[in-house]
mmCIF file of C-alpha atoms in Angstrom:
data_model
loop_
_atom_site.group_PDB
_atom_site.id
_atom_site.type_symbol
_atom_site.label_atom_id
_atom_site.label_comp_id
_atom_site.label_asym_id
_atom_site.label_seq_id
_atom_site.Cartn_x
_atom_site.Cartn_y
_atom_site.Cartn_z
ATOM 1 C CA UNK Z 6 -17.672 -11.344 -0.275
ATOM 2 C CA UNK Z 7 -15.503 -12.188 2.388
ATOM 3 C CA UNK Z 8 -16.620 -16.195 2.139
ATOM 4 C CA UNK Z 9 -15.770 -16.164 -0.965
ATOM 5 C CA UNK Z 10 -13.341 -19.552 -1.462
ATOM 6 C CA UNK Z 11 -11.064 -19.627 -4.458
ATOM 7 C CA UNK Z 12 -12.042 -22.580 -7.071
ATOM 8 C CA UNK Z 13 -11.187 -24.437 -9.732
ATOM 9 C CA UNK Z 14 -11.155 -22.638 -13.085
ATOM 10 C CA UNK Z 15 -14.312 -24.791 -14.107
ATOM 11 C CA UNK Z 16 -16.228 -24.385 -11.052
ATOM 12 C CA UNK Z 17 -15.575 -19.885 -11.523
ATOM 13 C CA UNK Z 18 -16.649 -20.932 -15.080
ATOM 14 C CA UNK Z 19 -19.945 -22.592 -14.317
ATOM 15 C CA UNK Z 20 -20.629 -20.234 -11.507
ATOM 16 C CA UNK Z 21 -20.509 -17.492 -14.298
ATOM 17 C CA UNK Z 22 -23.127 -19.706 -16.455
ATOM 18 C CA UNK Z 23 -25.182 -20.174 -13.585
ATOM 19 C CA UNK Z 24 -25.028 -16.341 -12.807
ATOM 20 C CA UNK Z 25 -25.822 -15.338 -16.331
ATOM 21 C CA UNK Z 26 -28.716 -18.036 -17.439
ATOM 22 C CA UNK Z 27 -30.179 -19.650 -14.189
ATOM 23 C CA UNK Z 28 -30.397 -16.918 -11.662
ATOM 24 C CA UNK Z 29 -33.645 -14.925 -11.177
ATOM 25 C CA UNK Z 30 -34.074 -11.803 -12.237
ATOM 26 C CA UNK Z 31 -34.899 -10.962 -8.635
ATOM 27 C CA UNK Z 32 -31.552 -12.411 -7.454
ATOM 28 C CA UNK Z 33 -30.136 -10.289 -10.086
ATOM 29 C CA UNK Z 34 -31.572 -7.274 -9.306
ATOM 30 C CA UNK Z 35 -30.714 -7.434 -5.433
ATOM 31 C CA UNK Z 36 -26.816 -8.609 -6.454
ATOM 32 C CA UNK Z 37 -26.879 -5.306 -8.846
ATOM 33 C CA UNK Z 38 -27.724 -2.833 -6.027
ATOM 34 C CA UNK Z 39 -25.219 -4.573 -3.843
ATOM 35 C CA UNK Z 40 -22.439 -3.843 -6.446
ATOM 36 C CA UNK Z 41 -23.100 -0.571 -6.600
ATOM 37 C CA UNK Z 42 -23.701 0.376 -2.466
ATOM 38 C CA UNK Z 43 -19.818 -0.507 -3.167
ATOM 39 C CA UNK Z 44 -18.748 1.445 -6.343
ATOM 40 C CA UNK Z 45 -18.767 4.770 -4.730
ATOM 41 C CA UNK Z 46 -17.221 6.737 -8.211
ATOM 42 C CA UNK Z 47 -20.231 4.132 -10.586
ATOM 43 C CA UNK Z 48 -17.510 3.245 -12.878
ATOM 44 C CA UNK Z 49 -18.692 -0.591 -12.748
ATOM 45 C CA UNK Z 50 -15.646 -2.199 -11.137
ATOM 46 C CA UNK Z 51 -14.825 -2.005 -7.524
ATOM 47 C CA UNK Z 52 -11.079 -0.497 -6.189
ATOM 48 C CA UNK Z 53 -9.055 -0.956 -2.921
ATOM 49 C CA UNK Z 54 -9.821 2.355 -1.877
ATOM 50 C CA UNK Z 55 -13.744 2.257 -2.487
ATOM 51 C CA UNK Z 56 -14.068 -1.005 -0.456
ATOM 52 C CA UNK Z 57 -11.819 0.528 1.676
ATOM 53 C CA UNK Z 58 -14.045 3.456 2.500
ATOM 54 C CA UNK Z 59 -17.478 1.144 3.184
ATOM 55 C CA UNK Z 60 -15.400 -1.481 5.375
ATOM 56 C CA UNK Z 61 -13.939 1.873 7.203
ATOM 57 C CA UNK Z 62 -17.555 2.856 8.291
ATOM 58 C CA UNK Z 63 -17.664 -1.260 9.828
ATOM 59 C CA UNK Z 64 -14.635 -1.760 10.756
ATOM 60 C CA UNK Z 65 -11.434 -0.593 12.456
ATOM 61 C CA UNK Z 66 -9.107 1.301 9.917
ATOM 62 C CA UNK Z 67 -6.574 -1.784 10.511
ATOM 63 C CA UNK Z 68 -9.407 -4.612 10.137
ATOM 64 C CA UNK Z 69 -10.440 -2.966 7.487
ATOM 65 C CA UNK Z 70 -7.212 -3.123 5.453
ATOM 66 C CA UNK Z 71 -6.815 -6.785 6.380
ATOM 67 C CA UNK Z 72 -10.506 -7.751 4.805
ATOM 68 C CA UNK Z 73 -10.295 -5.511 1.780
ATOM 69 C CA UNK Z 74 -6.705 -7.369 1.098
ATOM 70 C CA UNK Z 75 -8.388 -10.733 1.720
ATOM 71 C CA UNK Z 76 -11.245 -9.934 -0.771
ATOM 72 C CA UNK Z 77 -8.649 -8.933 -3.090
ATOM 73 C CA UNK Z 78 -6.519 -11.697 -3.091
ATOM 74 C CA UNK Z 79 -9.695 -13.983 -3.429
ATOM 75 C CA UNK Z 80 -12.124 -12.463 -5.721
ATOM 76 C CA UNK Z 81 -9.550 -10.586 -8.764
ATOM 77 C CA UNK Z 82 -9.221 -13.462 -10.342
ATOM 78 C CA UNK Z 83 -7.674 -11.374 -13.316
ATOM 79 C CA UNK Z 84 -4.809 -9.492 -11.392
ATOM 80 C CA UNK Z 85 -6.135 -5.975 -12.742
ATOM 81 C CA UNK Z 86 -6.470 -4.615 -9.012
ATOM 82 C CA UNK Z 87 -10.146 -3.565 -9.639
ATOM 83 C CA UNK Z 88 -12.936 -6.014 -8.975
ATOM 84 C CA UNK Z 89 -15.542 -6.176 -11.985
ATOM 85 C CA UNK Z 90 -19.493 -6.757 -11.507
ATOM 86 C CA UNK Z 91 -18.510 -10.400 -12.988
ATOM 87 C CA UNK Z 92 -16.141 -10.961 -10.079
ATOM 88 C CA UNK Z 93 -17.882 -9.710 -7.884
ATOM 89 C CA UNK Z 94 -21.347 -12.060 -9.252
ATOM 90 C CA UNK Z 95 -19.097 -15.312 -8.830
ATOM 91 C CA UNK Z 96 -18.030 -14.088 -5.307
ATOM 92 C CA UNK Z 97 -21.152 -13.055 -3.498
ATOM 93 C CA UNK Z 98 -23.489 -16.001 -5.780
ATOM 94 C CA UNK Z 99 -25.643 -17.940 -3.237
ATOM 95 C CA UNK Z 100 -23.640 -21.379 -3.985
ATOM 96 C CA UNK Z 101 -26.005 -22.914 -1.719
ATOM 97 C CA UNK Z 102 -29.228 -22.134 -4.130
ATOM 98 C CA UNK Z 103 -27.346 -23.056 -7.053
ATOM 99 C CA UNK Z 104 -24.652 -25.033 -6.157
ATOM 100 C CA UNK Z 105 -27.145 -28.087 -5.191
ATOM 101 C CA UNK Z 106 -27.407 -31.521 -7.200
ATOM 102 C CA UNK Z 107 -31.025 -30.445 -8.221
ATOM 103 C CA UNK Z 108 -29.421 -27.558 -10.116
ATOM 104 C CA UNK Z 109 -26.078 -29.051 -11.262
ATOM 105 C CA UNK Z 110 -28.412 -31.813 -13.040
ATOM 106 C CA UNK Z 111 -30.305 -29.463 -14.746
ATOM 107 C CA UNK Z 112 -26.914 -27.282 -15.672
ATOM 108 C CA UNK Z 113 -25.066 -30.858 -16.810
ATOM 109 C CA UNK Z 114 -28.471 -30.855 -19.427
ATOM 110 C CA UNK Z 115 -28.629 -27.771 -20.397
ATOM 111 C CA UNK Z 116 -24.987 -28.426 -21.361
ATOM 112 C CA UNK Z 117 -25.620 -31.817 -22.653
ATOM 113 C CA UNK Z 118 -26.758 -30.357 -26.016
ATOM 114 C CA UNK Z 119 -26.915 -33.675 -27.632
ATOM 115 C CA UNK Z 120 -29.057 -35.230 -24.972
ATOM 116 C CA UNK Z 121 -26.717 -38.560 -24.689
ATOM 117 C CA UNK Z 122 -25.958 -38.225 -20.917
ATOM 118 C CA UNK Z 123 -22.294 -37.679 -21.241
ATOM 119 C CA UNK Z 124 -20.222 -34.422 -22.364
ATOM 120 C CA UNK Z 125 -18.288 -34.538 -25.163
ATOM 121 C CA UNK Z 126 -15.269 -32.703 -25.960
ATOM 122 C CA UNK Z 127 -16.992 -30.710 -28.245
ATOM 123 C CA UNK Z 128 -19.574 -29.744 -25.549
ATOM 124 C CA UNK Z 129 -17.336 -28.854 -22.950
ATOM 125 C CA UNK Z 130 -15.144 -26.913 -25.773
ATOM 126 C CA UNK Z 131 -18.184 -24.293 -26.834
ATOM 127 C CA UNK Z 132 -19.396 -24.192 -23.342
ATOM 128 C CA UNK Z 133 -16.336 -22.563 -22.348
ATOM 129 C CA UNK Z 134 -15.766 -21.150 -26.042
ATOM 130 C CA UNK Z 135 -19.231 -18.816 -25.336
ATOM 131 C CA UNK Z 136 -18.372 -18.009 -21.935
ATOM 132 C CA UNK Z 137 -15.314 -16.328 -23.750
ATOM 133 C CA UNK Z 138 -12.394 -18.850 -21.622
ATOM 134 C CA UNK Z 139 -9.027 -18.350 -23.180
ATOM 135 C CA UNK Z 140 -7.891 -20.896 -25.730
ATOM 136 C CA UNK Z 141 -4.742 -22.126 -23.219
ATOM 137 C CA UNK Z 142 -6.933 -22.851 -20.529
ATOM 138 C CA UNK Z 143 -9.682 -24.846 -22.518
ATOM 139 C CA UNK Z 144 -7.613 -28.364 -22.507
ATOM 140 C CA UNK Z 145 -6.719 -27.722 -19.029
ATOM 141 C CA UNK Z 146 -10.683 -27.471 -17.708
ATOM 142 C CA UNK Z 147 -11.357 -30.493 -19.799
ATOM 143 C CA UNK Z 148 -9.000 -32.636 -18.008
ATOM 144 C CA UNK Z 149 -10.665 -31.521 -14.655
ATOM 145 C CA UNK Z 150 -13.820 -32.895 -15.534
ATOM 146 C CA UNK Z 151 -13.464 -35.615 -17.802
ATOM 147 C CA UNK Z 152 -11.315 -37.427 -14.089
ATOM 148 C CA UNK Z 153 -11.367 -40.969 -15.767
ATOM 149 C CA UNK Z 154 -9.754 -39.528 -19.173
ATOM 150 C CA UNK Z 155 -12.104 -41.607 -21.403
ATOM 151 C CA UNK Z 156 -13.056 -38.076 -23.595
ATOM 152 C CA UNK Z 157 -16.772 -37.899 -22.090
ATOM 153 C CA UNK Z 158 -17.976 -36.303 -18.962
ATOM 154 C CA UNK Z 159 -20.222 -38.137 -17.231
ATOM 155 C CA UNK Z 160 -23.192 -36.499 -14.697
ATOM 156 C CA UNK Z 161 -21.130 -38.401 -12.321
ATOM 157 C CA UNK Z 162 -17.745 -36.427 -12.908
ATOM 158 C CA UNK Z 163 -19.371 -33.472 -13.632
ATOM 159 C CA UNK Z 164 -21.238 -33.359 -10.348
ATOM 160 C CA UNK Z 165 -18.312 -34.905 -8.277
ATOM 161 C CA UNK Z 166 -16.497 -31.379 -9.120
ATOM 162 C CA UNK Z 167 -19.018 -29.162 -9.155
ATOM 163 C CA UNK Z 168 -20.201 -30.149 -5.410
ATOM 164 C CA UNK Z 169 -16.701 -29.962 -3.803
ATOM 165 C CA UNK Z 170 -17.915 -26.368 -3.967
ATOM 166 C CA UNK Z 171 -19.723 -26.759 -0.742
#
């Protein structure tokens, strides 16, 4: 969790895709146990104090501190001062597997639900629409992508963003 780099807004948002429709149920499984060897009370979201008491058992009581406020500051993306299983997914993903043009191409068509190559508005809108992304932050993600402004997101744009990832 601790490599965890913060990212754009689109790149957290297809990281959650990925994480929900293209991982293997294997990768799934082994992400699932590693939540919960950190959610010490099973309430399905991790606190301070229950990463605190794992890193404890690693670490110094002081270097401990330091890396649970790290994790914190990089993974709740929402503020609430609890990391969910979702968080915690898009932090500890293997962005190497998935993050790789092989993949991204066969995200950008999976997307692409008209086939034409490009993403329209409308594409990009119920993509992040069904991954539940708040109205006030749709138009913003758009204009990451679509870089040249011409309304359509081309593999080109899409991948250019999606790989500064790595």
């Amino acid at each position: 969790m601790k490599d965890f780099k913060q990212q754009s807004q689109m790149q957290i948002a297809m990281l959650n895709y990925i994480a929900e429709n293209m991982m293997s149920e294997q990768d799934k499984k082994k992400l699932m146990e590693e939540f919960q060897k950190f959610d010490l009370n099973k309430d399905g979201q991790l606190t301070k104090d229950e990463l605190l008491k794992v890193y404890s058992t690693m670490l110094s009581s002081e270097q401990a501190a330091q890396e649970v406020d790290t994790i914190f500051k990089k993974i709740d993306h929402n503020g609430s001062g609890r990391i969910d299983y979702q968080e915690f997914i898009i932090a500890t993903i293997d962005q190497k597997k998935y993050f790789n043009r092989e993949k991204l191409l066969m995200l950008f068509q999976q997307i692409d639900r008209d086939h034409s190559g490009q993403l329209s508005k409308q594409e990009v809108k119920k993509l992040l629409r069904d991954m539940q992304i708040p109205k006030e932050k749709l138009e913003n993600l758009q204009k990451q992508l679509d870089q040249n402004g011409d309304g359509q997101i081309t593999q080109e744009e899409f991948l250019q963003i999606m790989l500064q990832l790595s």
